[in-house]
Amino acid sequence: MEAAIRPDVVIIGSGVGGGTVARQLAETGARILILERGSFLPNEPENADAEAVFTQARYRTREEYQDEAGRRYRPGQYYYVGGHTKFYGTAMFRFRDTDFRETEHEDGTSPSWPFSYDDLEPFYDEAERLFGVRGQAGQDPTEGARSHPYSHAAIPHEPVIADMAERLLTQGLRPFFMPSAVDFGPGGSCRRCGTCDAFVCRYGAKGDGEMRLIRPVLKHPNVTLWTGAQATRLLPASDGRIAAVEVRRGGEIMRIEAPLFVLSAGAINSALLLLRSTDAAHPNGLANSSGVVGRYLMNHHLSGLMGLMPFRVNDTKFPKTLSVNDFYHGVPGDGAARGNIQMLGNIQGPMIRSAYSWMPRPLANLLGRHSVDWLCMSEDLPRAESRVRLLPGDRVEVAYHPGGRSAHDRFVEHARARLRQIFPVVLRHSFGIEAPSHQCGTVRMGVDPTQSALDSVCRTHDHPNLYVVDASFFPSSAALNPALTVCAQALRVGNHLRASWRNDNLAA
Ligand SMILES: Cc1cc2nc3c(=O)[nH]c(=O)nc-3n(C[C@H](O)[C@H](O)[C@H](O)COP(=O)(O)OP(=O)(O)OC[C@H]3O[C@@H](n4cnc5c(N)ncnc54)[C@H](O)[C@@H]3O)c2cc1C
């Protein structure tokens, strides 16, 4: 069915990538249609209920993926207005200068990006302001040059975390205030409710894609959001341009034509949409003449460390104020064992039991109350065999082969040894691809069209009016949280689109 709507731009997905591009284009007056498969997340008590969020997986997709052995599982994918940031932990890091350059690792090469940190810096600056990031410049030993300090002061540590910072200082480390997008401070809406990372904020205090991007952009009369609208295929024209998108909404299948398409469905779903969009001229899907679409899936090596305090309750409400980058380029004597250390959000009993169901509830609750929880993050090297692909019957297979695992393990053991100087017991938990929280890389950028799907402004090499702007564009994953980099590059792409499309294609 032909839809009775003629947008100038169709944006598929309302996460950080899609929301930021919408924000950049809104003031051009172009008629923008945002297609979002999910709904607005309801504000309800379950938002902050660990049993509902973790044990019952209330907000997770009901889709199933499978691994290479055919084992099926319900992935940690969330489809709502604002995308994954509705659940994110608000850590808003810039990647390091070196992350944009080719770097040799023990287990392979981290490729260069088609632009440098300096090229992205003004957009990082804007992205931080857009998301209201709080931080303190000049403390993190690995941070790149900044054109401006943070516009909001860092969120202060609560007593237990301040104590951790002191103890790390005495070990000769340089802990710093973690940059975080929470509306905290005088007049702010954060109530330090105790649930943030992996939960939904009921007070609108989390700087997420809905609050910071979509709600403001909907004030423009030329911007329309369709919820419950799942893009199922992109339809190419014979000249190589994209003619239309096929959308399933309310039981109907519609076809929407537009001069410009921005695909921002998240790294796994953007790749799947391109792979699904086959025709005689594109048997391997769209934007895929290089064959890279769906490949080079990365998610970070993520390990949690739980430091137990048998005689002290950790009453911290918002622990994510502290981070350590002293080992970003290697631990002493082992340059390959590298990564970032940051606080995890509050870990509660039901969260522990969702991974260790055999554990008695009282023990899980006790561990939750008496622990200080850390996250060790290392770069996950891109590998062609690490991929998402479609199997017959539209089944989704995720074959995950992250590069750099043993170096990560050594880094974690070093971090653990450091924490053993503070805690009598330090437990470890590794996160897998079942929770693809930092998914990226599946529609990679690059200068060589035979090795990449996108150019440096996220335009597909194959289709001049199709851009892919979400974490799928990452050529490498760095060892830091991805959302600020998605936003900064989306701002950069938005600028490019304003300059190059306005006269030709967008409404005046
Ligand atoms: C629990 C958790 C904690 C995290 N913590 C942090 C953190 O502290 N810091 C950080 O930087 N990052 C964090 N992340 C990661 C961060 O949230 C993501 O990197 C970021 O949100 C990715 O943005 P995106 O635009 O690439 O995609 P998404 O956020 O995935 O947005 C894609 C959107 O497209 C929609 N969509 C998908 N398919 C279709 C379709 N076919 N048609 C229409 N719409 C579609 C989805 O519903 C979604 O709204 C966390 C993630 C999780 C899950």
XYZ file of C-alpha atoms in Angstrom, residues 123-327:
205
model
C 31.103 17.345 17.695
C 32.072 15.609 20.944
C 31.874 19.028 22.539
C 28.385 19.591 21.132
C 27.273 16.062 21.999
C 28.279 16.551 25.633
C 26.246 19.724 25.836
C 23.292 18.096 24.101
C 23.223 15.232 26.597
C 24.051 17.428 29.606
C 27.194 15.439 30.406
C 28.751 16.149 33.798
C 32.471 15.664 34.193
C 35.794 17.176 35.110
C 38.421 17.791 32.461
C 42.118 17.368 33.182
C 41.946 14.347 35.503
C 41.781 11.422 33.113
C 45.399 10.681 32.091
C 44.408 9.508 28.600
C 41.868 12.126 27.554
C 42.341 13.997 24.273
C 42.523 17.751 23.823
C 39.260 19.561 24.531
C 38.071 22.848 23.063
C 35.948 23.531 26.178
C 35.653 22.172 29.694
C 32.499 20.262 30.614
C 29.591 22.654 30.929
C 28.371 20.909 34.117
C 30.451 19.974 37.151
C 31.147 16.296 37.768
C 28.730 14.321 39.932
C 30.370 14.018 43.366
C 31.208 10.618 44.809
C 29.072 9.161 47.564
C 31.073 8.036 50.651
C 31.851 4.443 49.617
C 32.986 5.550 46.157
C 35.028 8.434 47.597
C 36.727 5.843 49.786
C 37.486 3.733 46.694
C 39.004 6.753 44.940
C 41.233 7.397 47.965
C 42.421 3.801 48.066
C 43.217 3.763 44.376
C 45.160 6.986 44.791
C 47.268 5.362 47.475
C 48.083 2.624 44.932
C 49.522 5.336 42.696
C 46.600 5.305 40.266
C 44.792 8.363 38.928
C 41.055 7.753 39.387
C 38.837 10.424 37.879
C 35.215 11.516 37.897
C 33.399 9.534 35.239
C 31.601 11.705 32.643
C 27.919 11.016 33.072
C 24.688 12.245 31.464
C 22.448 12.622 34.501
C 20.557 15.784 35.408
C 22.075 15.881 38.859
C 22.659 18.901 41.110
C 20.729 21.930 42.316
C 17.474 22.201 40.380
C 18.185 18.894 38.626
C 15.606 16.141 38.287
C 17.810 13.257 39.511
C 16.563 11.888 42.834
C 19.346 9.366 43.342
C 16.674 6.679 43.414
C 19.259 3.875 43.341
C 18.306 2.429 39.945
C 19.898 3.880 36.826
C 22.254 1.621 34.845
C 20.119 -1.045 33.101
C 16.889 0.539 34.382
C 14.532 3.197 33.027
C 14.584 6.608 34.699
C 11.134 7.517 35.989
C 12.019 11.138 36.560
C 13.380 12.074 33.154
C 16.794 12.701 34.725
C 18.776 10.290 32.582
C 20.149 11.973 29.495
C 18.662 9.471 27.064
C 17.636 9.624 23.437
C 13.972 10.197 24.204
C 14.491 13.098 26.631
C 17.433 14.782 24.923
C 16.640 14.198 21.259
C 13.194 12.931 20.330
C 10.947 14.948 22.652
C 12.639 18.255 21.753
C 12.680 17.492 18.025
C 8.961 16.672 17.982
C 8.263 20.336 18.800
C 9.099 21.076 15.176
C 5.916 20.839 13.081
C 7.865 19.320 10.200
C 8.956 16.299 12.272
C 6.663 13.285 12.593
C 7.306 10.176 14.664
C 5.519 6.958 13.908
C 5.755 4.462 16.741
C 4.943 0.802 16.186
C 6.347 1.242 12.669
C 8.870 -1.424 11.743
C 10.867 -0.953 8.568
C 11.029 -4.368 6.912
C 12.889 -3.669 3.640
C 14.494 -0.888 1.687
C 13.531 -0.875 -1.968
C 16.159 0.195 -4.516
C 15.445 1.890 -7.828
C 17.181 0.884 -11.045
C 19.574 3.867 -10.823
C 21.071 2.608 -7.543
C 19.210 5.091 -5.347
C 16.817 3.934 -2.648
C 13.275 4.558 -3.829
C 11.209 3.580 -0.799
C 11.023 1.802 2.508
C 8.534 -0.914 3.286
C 6.987 -0.496 6.723
C 4.800 -2.723 8.861
C 2.470 -0.702 11.056
C -0.768 -1.702 12.748
C -1.108 -4.864 10.684
C -0.583 -3.047 7.377
C 2.388 -3.062 5.051
C 3.100 0.372 3.567
C 5.565 1.739 1.079
C 6.999 5.185 1.783
C 8.996 7.048 -0.834
C 11.520 9.767 -0.039
C 14.619 11.379 -1.555
C 16.775 10.571 1.497
C 16.951 7.626 3.890
C 18.860 7.439 7.153
C 19.060 3.959 8.647
C 19.618 4.080 12.418
C 18.081 0.853 13.687
C 21.073 -0.112 15.869
C 24.076 -2.185 14.803
C 22.380 -5.572 14.607
C 19.064 -4.422 13.158
C 20.535 -2.038 10.599
C 22.650 -4.878 9.222
C 19.645 -7.224 9.213
C 17.486 -4.705 7.367
C 20.126 -4.286 4.664
C 20.602 -8.058 4.402
C 16.846 -8.575 4.110
C 16.571 -6.043 1.292
C 17.601 -8.352 -1.527
C 16.549 -8.228 -5.158
C 17.953 -9.558 -8.429
C 20.520 -6.751 -8.613
C 21.472 -7.062 -4.935
C 21.369 -10.749 -4.006
C 23.494 -10.128 -0.897
C 21.421 -7.206 0.288
C 21.837 -3.465 -0.042
C 25.007 -1.454 0.558
C 26.816 -4.762 0.479
C 28.929 -4.859 -2.675
C 31.914 -5.245 -0.311
C 30.300 -8.165 1.536
C 30.991 -6.561 4.927
C 27.382 -5.936 6.011
C 26.660 -7.961 9.141
C 30.363 -8.746 9.637
C 32.879 -7.280 12.125
C 30.315 -7.349 14.931
C 31.892 -6.069 18.141
C 30.505 -5.700 21.669
C 33.557 -5.113 23.925
C 35.101 -7.576 26.291
C 33.142 -6.794 29.449
C 33.899 -8.343 32.827
C 32.320 -7.396 36.116
C 34.362 -7.537 39.326
C 32.504 -7.665 42.611
C 34.542 -6.586 45.619
C 32.969 -7.935 48.801
C 32.834 -5.906 52.035
C 31.640 -8.481 54.613
C 31.295 -5.917 57.399
C 30.024 -2.924 55.509
C 26.837 -2.261 53.530
C 27.302 -0.421 50.257
C 24.534 2.172 50.471
C 25.640 4.084 47.347
C 22.713 5.269 45.219
C 24.640 6.303 42.106
C 28.013 4.539 41.986
C 28.918 5.438 38.382
C 31.021 8.442 39.321
C 34.482 6.856 39.265
C 36.702 5.490 36.522
C 40.350 4.521 35.984
C 42.225 4.737 32.696
C 45.772 4.087 33.952
C 45.756 0.761 32.092
